[in-house]
XYZ file of C-alpha atoms in Angstrom:
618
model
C 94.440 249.736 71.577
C 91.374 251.824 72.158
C 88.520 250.783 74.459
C 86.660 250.094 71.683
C 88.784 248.045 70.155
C 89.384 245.684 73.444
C 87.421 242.339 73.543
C 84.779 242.139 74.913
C 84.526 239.543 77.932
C 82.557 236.191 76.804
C 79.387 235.593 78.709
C 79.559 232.275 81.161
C 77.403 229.497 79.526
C 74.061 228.824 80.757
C 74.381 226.087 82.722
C 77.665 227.390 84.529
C 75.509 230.925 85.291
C 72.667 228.515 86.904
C 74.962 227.126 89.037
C 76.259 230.747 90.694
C 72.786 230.998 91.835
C 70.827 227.973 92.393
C 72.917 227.042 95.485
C 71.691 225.746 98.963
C 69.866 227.915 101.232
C 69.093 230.737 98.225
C 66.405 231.532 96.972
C 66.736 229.787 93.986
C 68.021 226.042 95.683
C 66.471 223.326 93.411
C 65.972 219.879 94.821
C 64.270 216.879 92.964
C 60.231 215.489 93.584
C 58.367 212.864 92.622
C 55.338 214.461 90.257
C 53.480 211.545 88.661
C 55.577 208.792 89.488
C 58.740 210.797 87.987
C 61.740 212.847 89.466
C 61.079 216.057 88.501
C 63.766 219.187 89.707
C 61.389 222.018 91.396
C 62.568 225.770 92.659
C 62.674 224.116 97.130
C 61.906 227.755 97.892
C 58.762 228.445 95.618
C 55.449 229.088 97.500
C 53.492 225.592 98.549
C 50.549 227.019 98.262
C 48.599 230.270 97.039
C 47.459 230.189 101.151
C 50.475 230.548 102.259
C 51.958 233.217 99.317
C 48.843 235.549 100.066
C 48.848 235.394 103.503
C 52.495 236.461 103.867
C 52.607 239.764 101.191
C 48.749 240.611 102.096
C 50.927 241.590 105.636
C 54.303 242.323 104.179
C 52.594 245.353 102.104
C 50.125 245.999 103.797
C 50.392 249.810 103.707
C 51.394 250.018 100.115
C 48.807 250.131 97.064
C 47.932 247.189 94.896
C 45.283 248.621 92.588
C 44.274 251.460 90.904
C 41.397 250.175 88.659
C 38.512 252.362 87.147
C 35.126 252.328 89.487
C 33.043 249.785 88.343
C 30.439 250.549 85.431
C 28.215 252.927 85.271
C 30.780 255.184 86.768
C 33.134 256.779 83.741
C 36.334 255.551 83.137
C 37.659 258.657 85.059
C 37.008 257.310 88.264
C 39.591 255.547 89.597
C 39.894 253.808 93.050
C 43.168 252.643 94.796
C 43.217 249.296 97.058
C 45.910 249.286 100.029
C 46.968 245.599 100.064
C 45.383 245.755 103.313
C 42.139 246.960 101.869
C 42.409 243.328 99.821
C 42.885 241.546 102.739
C 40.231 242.760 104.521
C 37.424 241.979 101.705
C 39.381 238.877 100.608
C 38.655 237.612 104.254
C 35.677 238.207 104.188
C 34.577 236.496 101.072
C 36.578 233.587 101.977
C 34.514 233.572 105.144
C 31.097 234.021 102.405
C 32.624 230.926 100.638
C 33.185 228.252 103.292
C 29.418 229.801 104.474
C 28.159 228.718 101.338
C 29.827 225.599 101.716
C 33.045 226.040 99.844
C 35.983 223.560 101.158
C 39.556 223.003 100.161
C 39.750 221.573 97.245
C 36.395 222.778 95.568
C 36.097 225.076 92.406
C 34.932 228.289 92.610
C 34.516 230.038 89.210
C 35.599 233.840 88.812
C 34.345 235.705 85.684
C 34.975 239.304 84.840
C 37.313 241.387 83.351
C 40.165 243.166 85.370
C 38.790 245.343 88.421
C 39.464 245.013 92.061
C 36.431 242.642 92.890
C 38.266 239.788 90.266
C 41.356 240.041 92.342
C 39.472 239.893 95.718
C 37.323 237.159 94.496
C 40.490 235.907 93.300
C 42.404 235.841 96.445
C 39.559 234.548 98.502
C 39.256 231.510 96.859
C 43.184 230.933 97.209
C 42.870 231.368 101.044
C 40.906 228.713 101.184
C 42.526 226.122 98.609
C 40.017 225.976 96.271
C 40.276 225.908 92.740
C 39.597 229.163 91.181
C 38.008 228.229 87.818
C 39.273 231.301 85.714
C 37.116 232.175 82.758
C 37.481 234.186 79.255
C 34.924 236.764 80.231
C 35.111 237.565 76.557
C 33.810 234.347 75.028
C 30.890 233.697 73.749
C 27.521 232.456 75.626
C 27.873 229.119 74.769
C 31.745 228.827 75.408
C 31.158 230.412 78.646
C 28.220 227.617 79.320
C 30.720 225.245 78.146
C 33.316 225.953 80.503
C 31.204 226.094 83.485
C 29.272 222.564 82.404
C 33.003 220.733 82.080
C 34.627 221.895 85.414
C 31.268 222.011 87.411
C 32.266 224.775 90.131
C 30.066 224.796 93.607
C 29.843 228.734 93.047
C 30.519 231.263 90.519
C 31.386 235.021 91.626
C 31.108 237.128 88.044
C 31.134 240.893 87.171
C 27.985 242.558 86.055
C 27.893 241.855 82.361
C 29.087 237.768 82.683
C 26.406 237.362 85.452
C 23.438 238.882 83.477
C 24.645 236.706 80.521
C 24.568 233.647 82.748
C 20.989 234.675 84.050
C 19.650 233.245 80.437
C 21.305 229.782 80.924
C 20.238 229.406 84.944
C 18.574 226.132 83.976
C 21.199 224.937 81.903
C 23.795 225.453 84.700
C 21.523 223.485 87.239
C 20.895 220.602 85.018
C 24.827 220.168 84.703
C 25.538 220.510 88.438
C 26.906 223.780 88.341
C 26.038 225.889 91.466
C 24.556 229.178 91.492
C 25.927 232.612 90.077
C 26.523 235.807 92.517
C 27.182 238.984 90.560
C 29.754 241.211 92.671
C 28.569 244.417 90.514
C 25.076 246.205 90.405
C 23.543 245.594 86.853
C 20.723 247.777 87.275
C 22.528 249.605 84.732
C 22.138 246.743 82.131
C 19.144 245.896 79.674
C 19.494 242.400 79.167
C 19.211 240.376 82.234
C 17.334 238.001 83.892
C 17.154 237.860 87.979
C 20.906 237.962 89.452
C 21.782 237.760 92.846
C 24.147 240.699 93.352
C 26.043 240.638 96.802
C 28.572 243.239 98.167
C 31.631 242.202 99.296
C 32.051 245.501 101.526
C 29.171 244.333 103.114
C 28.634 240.461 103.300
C 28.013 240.393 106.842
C 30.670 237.621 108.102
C 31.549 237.338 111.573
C 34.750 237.960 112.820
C 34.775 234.652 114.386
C 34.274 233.407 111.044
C 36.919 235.666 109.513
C 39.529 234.721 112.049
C 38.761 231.339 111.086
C 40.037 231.898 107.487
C 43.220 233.527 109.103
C 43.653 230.538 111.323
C 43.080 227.875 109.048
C 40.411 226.260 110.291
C 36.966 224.245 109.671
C 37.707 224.128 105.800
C 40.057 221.447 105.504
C 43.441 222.915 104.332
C 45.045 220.347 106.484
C 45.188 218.752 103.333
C 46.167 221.396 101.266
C 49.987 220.736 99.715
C 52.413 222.010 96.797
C 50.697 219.336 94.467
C 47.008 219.851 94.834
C 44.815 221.173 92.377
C 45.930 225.349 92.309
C 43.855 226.931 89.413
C 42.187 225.914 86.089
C 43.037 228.081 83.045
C 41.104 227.577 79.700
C 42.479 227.335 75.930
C 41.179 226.998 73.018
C 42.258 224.127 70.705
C 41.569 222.626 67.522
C 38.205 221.141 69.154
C 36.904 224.947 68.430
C 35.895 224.917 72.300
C 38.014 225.576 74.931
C 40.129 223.080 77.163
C 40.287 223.419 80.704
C 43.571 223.121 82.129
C 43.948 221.816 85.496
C 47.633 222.823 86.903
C 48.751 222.177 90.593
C 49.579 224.753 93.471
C 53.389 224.208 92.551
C 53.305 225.178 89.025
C 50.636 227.833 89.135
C 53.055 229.301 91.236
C 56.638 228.876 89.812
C 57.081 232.408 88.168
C 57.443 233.544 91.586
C 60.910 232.263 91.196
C 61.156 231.599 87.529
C 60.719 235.156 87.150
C 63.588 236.454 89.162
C 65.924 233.746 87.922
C 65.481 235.721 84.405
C 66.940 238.414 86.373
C 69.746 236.759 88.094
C 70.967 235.140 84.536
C 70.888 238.593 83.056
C 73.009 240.206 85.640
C 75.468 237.541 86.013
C 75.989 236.801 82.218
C 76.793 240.550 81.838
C 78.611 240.517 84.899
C 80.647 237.617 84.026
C 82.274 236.042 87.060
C 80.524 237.917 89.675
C 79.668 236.623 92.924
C 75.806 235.900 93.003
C 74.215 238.784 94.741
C 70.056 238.319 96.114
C 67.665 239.117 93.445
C 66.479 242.176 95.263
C 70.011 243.433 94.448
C 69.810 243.078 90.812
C 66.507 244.432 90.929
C 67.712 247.920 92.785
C 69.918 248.381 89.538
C 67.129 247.853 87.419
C 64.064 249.020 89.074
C 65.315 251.540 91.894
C 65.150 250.670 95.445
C 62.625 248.055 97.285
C 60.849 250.501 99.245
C 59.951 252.037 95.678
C 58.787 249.964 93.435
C 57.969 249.954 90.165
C 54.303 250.811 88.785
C 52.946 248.430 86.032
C 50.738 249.111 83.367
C 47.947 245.794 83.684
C 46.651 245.939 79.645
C 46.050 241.737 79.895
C 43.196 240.094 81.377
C 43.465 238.813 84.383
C 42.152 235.720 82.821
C 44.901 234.860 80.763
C 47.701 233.061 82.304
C 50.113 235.946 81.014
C 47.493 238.209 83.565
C 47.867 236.018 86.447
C 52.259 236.205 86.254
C 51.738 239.483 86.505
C 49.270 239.379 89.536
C 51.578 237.114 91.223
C 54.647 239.624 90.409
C 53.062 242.562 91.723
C 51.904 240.617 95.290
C 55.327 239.365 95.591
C 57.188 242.656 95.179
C 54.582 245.248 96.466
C 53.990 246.496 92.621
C 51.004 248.595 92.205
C 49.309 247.060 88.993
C 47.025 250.558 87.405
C 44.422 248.759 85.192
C 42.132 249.350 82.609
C 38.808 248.288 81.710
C 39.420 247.621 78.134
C 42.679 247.748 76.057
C 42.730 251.560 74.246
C 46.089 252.733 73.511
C 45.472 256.202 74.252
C 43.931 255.658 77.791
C 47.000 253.765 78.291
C 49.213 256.563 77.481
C 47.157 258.755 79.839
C 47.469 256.350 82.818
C 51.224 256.216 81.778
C 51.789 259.460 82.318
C 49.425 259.830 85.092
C 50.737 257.529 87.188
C 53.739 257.322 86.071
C 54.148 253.905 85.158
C 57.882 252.233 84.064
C 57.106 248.870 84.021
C 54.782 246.647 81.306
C 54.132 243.160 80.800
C 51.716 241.618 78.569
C 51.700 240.635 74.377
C 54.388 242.766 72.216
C 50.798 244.302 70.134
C 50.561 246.317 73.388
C 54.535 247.972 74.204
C 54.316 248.610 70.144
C 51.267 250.285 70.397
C 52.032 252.398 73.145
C 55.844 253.098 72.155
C 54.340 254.768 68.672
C 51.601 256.411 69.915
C 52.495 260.394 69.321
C 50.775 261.458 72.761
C 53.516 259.271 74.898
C 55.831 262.272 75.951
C 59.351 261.825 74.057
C 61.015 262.097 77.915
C 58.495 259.503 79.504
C 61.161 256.586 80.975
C 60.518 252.367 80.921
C 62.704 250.707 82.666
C 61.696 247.445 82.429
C 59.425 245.404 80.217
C 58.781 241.544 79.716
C 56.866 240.171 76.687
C 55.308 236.995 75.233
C 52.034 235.026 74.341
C 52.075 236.235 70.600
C 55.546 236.357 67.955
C 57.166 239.773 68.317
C 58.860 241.386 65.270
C 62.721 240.574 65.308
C 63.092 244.328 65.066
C 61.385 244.868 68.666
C 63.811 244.642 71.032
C 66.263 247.162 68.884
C 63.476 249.243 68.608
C 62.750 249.585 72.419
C 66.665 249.879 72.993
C 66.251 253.138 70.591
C 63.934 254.918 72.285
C 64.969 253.770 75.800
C 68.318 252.893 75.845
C 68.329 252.156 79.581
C 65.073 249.591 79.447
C 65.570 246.016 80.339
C 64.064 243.633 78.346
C 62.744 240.402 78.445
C 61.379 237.855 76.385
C 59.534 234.435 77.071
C 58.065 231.406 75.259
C 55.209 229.228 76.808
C 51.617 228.578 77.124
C 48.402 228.263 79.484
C 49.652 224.602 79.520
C 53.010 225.809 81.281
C 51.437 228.118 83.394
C 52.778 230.989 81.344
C 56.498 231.510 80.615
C 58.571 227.847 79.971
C 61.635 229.810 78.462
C 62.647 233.419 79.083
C 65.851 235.344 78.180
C 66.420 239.434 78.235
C 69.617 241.597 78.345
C 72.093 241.310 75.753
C 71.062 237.679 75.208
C 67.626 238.750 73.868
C 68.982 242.026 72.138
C 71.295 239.734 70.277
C 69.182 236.872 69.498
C 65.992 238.933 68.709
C 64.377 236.091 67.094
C 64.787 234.219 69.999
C 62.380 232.510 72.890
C 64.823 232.308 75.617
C 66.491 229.574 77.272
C 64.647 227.183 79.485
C 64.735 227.788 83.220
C 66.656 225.313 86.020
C 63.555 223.708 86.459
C 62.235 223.282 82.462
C 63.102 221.428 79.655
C 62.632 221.795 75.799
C 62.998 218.846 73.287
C 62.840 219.257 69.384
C 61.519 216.068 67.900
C 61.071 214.936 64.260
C 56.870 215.100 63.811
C 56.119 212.058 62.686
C 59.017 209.348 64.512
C 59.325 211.564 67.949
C 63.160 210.943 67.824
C 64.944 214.077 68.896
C 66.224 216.480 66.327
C 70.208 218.027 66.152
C 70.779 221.951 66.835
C 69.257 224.478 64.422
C 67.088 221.396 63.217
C 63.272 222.531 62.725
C 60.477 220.019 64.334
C 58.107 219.691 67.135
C 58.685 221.443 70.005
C 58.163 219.542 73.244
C 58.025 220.573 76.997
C 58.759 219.158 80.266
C 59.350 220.038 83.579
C 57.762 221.725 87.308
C 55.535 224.456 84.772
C 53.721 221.648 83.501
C 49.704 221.452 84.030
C 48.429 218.572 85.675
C 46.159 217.673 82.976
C 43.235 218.851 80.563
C 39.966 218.859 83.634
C 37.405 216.210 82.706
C 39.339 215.371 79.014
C 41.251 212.163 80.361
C 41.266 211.358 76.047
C 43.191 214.699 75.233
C 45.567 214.532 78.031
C 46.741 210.958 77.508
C 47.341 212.300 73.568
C 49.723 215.450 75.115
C 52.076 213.552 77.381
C 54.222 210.747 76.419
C 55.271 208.140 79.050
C 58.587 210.292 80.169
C 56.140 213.346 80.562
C 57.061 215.111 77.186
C 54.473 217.880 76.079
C 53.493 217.983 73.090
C 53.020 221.784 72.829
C 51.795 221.596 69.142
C 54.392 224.373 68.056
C 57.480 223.758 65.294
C 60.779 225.296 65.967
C 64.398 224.774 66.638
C 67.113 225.360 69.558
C 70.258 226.796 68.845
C 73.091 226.971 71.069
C 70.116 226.743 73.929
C 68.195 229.066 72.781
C 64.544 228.078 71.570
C 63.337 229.827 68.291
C 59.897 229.398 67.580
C 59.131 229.290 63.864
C 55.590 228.008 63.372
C 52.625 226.518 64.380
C 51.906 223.161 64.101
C 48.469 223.478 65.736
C 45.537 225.372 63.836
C 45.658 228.799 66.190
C 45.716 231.906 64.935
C 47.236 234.358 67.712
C 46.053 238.221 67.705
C 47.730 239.961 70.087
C 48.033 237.537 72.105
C 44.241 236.147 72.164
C 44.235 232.337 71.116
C 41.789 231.903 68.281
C 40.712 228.415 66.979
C 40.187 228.229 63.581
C 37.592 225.723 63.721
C 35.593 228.617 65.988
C 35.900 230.931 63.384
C 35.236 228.468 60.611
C 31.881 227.056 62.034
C 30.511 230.834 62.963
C 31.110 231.126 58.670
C 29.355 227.652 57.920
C 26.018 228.912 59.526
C 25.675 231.376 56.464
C 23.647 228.885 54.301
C 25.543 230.530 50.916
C 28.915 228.861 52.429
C 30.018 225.581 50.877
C 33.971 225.390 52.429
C 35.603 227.732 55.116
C 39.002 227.752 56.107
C 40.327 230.297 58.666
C 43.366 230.997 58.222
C 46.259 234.057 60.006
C 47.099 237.379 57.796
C 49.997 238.980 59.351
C 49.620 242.432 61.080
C 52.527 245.039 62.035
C 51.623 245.695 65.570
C 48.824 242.218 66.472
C 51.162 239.857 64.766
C 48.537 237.832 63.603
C 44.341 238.609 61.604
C 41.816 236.232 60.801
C 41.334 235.625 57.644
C 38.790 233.104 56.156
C 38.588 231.529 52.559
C 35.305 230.101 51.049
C 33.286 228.476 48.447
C 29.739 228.819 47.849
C 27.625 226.113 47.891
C 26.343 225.130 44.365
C 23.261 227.529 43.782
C 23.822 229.725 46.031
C 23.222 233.157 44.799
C 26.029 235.642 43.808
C 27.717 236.420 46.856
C 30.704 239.273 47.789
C 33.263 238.735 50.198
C 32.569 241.849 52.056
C 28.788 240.395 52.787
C 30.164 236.863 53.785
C 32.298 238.729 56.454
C 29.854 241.048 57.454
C 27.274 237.792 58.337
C 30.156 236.678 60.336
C 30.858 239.598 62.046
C 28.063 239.093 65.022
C 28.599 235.667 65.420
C 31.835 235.314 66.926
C 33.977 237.365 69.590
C 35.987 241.042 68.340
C 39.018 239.447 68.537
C 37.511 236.436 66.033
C 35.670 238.275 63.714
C 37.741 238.184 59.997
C 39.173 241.024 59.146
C 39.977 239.706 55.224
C 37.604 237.101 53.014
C 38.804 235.332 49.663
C 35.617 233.895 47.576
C 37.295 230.642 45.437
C 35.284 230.169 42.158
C 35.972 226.400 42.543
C 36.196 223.998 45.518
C 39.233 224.853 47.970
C 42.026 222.570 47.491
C 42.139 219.490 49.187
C 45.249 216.746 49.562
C 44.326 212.749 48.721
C 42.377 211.899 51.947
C 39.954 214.604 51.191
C 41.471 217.270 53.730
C 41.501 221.307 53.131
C 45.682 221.558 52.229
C 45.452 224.668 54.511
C 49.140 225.625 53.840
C 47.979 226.261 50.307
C 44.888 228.634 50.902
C 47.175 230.284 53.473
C 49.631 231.181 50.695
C 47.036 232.573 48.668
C 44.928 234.275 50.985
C 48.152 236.355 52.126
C 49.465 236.780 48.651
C 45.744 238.237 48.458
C 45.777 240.244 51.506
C 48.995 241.827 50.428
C 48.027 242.905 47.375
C 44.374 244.464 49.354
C 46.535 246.547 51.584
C 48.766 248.117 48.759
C 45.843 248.848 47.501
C 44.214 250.683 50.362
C 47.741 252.580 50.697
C 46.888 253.623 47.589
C 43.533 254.653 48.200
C 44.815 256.575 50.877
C 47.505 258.713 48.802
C 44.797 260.375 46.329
């Protein structure tokens, strides 16, 4: 019998793998809480705080580089700066110092604005040296979302970049009136037209004592005393049905659990293809994957720090001494130069962005990943045998969740994802995953399709200041109801719809009501529905179908999407319009059957593409 022909050994199942490595005094040692009233199993050796997590690696890598991030605007993209994590520390400090100054306390809210440069993840830090609440918001929303946001969670102070400062100068009053406190720009905007008066401050040069600053270190005068593993850690926001976004309010704990989450996704890989192998430390496992401790990998940072998928990352990179290398805006070709440039073997983010990198023609045939994790948007089944191609070394890794479970709730890679390419992963020691018929919430056999619900330390604390939408998420046993169909199989989760009306692009939540009511202010439009076209590398378009209002004049589809167009966000805007001669159709209680125009409208779309394929050929 030839090699080949030999079985192959049969993995351990899950739960006997889990037990290998979630033993006493490891890393990984789960014990049991009480979080609202319920016993709820939580990684013992997790962070308690983000205090205490950023005030150990600030020192432990000290010397070694956290950021390279392009000099802030009007500089060109070329110019790129590197941050020691010591040079964090030392401006992190000192805006913490600023903060409790200005009155900031444990506890409070500080908003942080901006897209991803080294200012958001000082402003970042020093509000998690204090316990506060870092409010993070979608510098890409909209005015009024932004004003939104801001008006629901209230924050004492709001540190912003340049451009999300100038646009809050217009809405000063606004902000006041709601009890929001004042805006401090971290950026010069001389170099922007449109702005009001914004106080710009200089966190290089805030003038803080070191009395002051030693008092951050210390712990003192700001009340973390009170600071624990269940207080209020960070507030995401999501957009939902409502067309504005939610905020979500998750504790210390669960903002924090990737730190361990993550490496038990390595730990399951090694010891399922290991088979009955003793469990080794994770940094073990990770020398086989990612080379040796002392050097680490260097990630590519394509998501916004905003995004809860951004802030795993963040929290990866301070607990290993990763140097994230980040760009201003997502451009594939940039990213190929920074690849190459810095040599970067590590990405994490939505699959649009590893596709659109691995077939770009200027990535050099010989350049090596070794590692890469993916989620927030549906990859193509044929991903993961498409990375294996072109590197057949690469680990990969897959993952299922949402801003409501602080980022990934299930998470498989190795073999298991390789053969299971339509899968989500298994859910961690410390998560759980229900499928439950729809309408009767009685759970559902294997392989059966139905609502997908979620439970377990990832969990948010609640939707801020929305006591109605949180009692309608959570049942009395602490189920989530995560809005999204699919099935398990043999542990695995598969995914297979939407229940909720989002259409992902690459990874950027998009309420279809938002898109919908930015159509409806074109008087011509009777009916809008908004609805997802599928796209090779985004995984999801907008799309929106219409009817015209009787007596409206004749109207094109091209001129309803083009009215569109400067009304709502890039990643919102439509990239496809169907014009219905009649009314759109509609079930017995008067609703838009959207399941029916979303038939059409891809049946449509299909049909538009072959056609500009064809364009293209003559």
């Amino acid at each position: 019998m030839s090699a080949d022909d030999e079985p192959k050994p049969v993995p351990l199942p899950i739960a006997e793998i889990d037990k290998l490595y979630c033993t006493p005094g490891s890393l990984w040692e789960l014990e049991t809480v009480n979080i609202k009233g319920r016993p709820t199993t939580v990684w013992k050796n997790s962070p308690k705080s983000f205090r205490s997590f950023f005030l150990a690696k600030l020192d432990e890598y000290a010397d070694k580089p956290l950021l390279n991030c392009a000099a802030p605007e009007p500089a060109p993209v070329s110019e790129r700066v590197t941050y020691l994590f010591a040079d964090v520390k030392k401006e992190a400090v000192s805006v913490a110092a600023w903060l409790v100054a200005h009155g900031v306390r444990t506890g409070d809210k500080v908003a942080v604005i901006g897209y991803n440069t080294a200012s958001w993840i000082i402003a970042f830090t020093a509000i998690g040296l204090l316990g506060a609440v870092p409010v993070v918001v979608n510098a890409a929303v909209q005015p009024d979302s932004m004003l939104h946001c801001l008006k629901l969670t209230q924050p004492k102070i709001i540190l912003a970049d340049a451009i999300s400062s100038s646009t809050l100068s217009f809405v000063t009053d606004k902000l006041k009136a709601a009890g929001v406190g004042p805006v401090f720009s971290w950026q010069n905007v001389g170099h922007l037209k449109k702005k009001k008066h914004v106080d710009v401050i200089d966190f290089k040069n805030l003038g803080t004592s070191a009395q002051a600053e030693d008092a951050v270190i210390k712990g003192t005068g700001f009340g973390v005393e009170n600071l624990g593993p269940e207080s209020d850690g960070i507030i995401f926001f999501t957009s939902g049905t409502t067309g504005y976004p939610k905020a979500v309010l998750s504790s210390q704990r669960a903002s924090l659990h990737s730190i361990v989450s993550g490496t038990a996704g390595f730990m399951r890989m090694g010891l399922r293809a290991a088979g009955q192998m003793a469990p080794h430390v994770v940094d073990m496992i990770k020398e086989l994957i990612f080379g040796p401790k002392d050097d680490p990998p260097v990630t590519l940072m394509a998501v916004p720090f905003f995004h809860v998928t951004g802030l795993s990352i963040v929290l990866k990179a301070f607990e290993d001494g990763i140097m994230m290398v980040t760009m201003r805006k997502w451009d594939v070709e940039e990213a190929v130069r920074l690849m190459t440039t810095y040599k970067i073997n590590s990405m994490t983010g939505v699959p649009a962005i590893l596709l659109a990198v691995m077939q770009s023609p200027n990535l050099p045939k010989d350049h090596v990943l070794l590692g890469t994790s993916y989620g927030g948007a549906p990859a193509p089944e044929r991903m993961a045998a498409d990375v294996k191609a072109r590197w057949p070394d690469i680990h990969c890794f897959t993952a299922w969740g949402m801003t409501e479970t602080n980022a990934a709730h299930t998470v498989f890679g190795g073999n298991d994802y390789i053969e299971n390419p339509a899968g989500a992963g298994f859910a961690l020691p410390v998560t759980e995953v229900r499928i439950v018929d729809i309408e009767t919430k009685q759970p559902l056999p294997d392989g059966k399709k139905g609502l997908i619900l979620a439970r377990g330390m990832t969990l948010m604390k609640e939707y801020y200041n929305d006591a109605a939408a949180t009692a309608k998420s959570f049942d009395k046993d602490g189920w989530f109801d995560t809005g999204d169909a699919g099935y398990l199989k043999d542990g695995i989760l598969y995914v297979a719809d939407r229940i909720k009306d989002i259409i992902i692009r690459g990874g950027e939540n998009i309420s279809s009501e938002e898109v919908e009511n930015a159509v409806f202010l074109d008087d011509r439009v009777g009916e809008a529905a908004a609805v997802a076209v599928p796209h090779d590398i985004l995984g999801e378009e907008v799309a929106v179908a219409v009817s015209l209002r009787p007596g409206a004049p004749k109207t094109t589809a091209e001129e309803i999407r083009q009215a569109a167009h400067g009304r709502l966000r890039s990643h919102a805007r439509p990239v496809f319009v169907v014009v219905y001669d009649d009314l759109l159709p509609r079930n017995h209680n008067g609703k838009i059957i959207k399941t029916e125009v979303k038939k059409t409208v891809q049946e449509l779309y299909k049909e538009h593409k072959k056609g500009e394929k064809a364009k293209a050929k003559l």
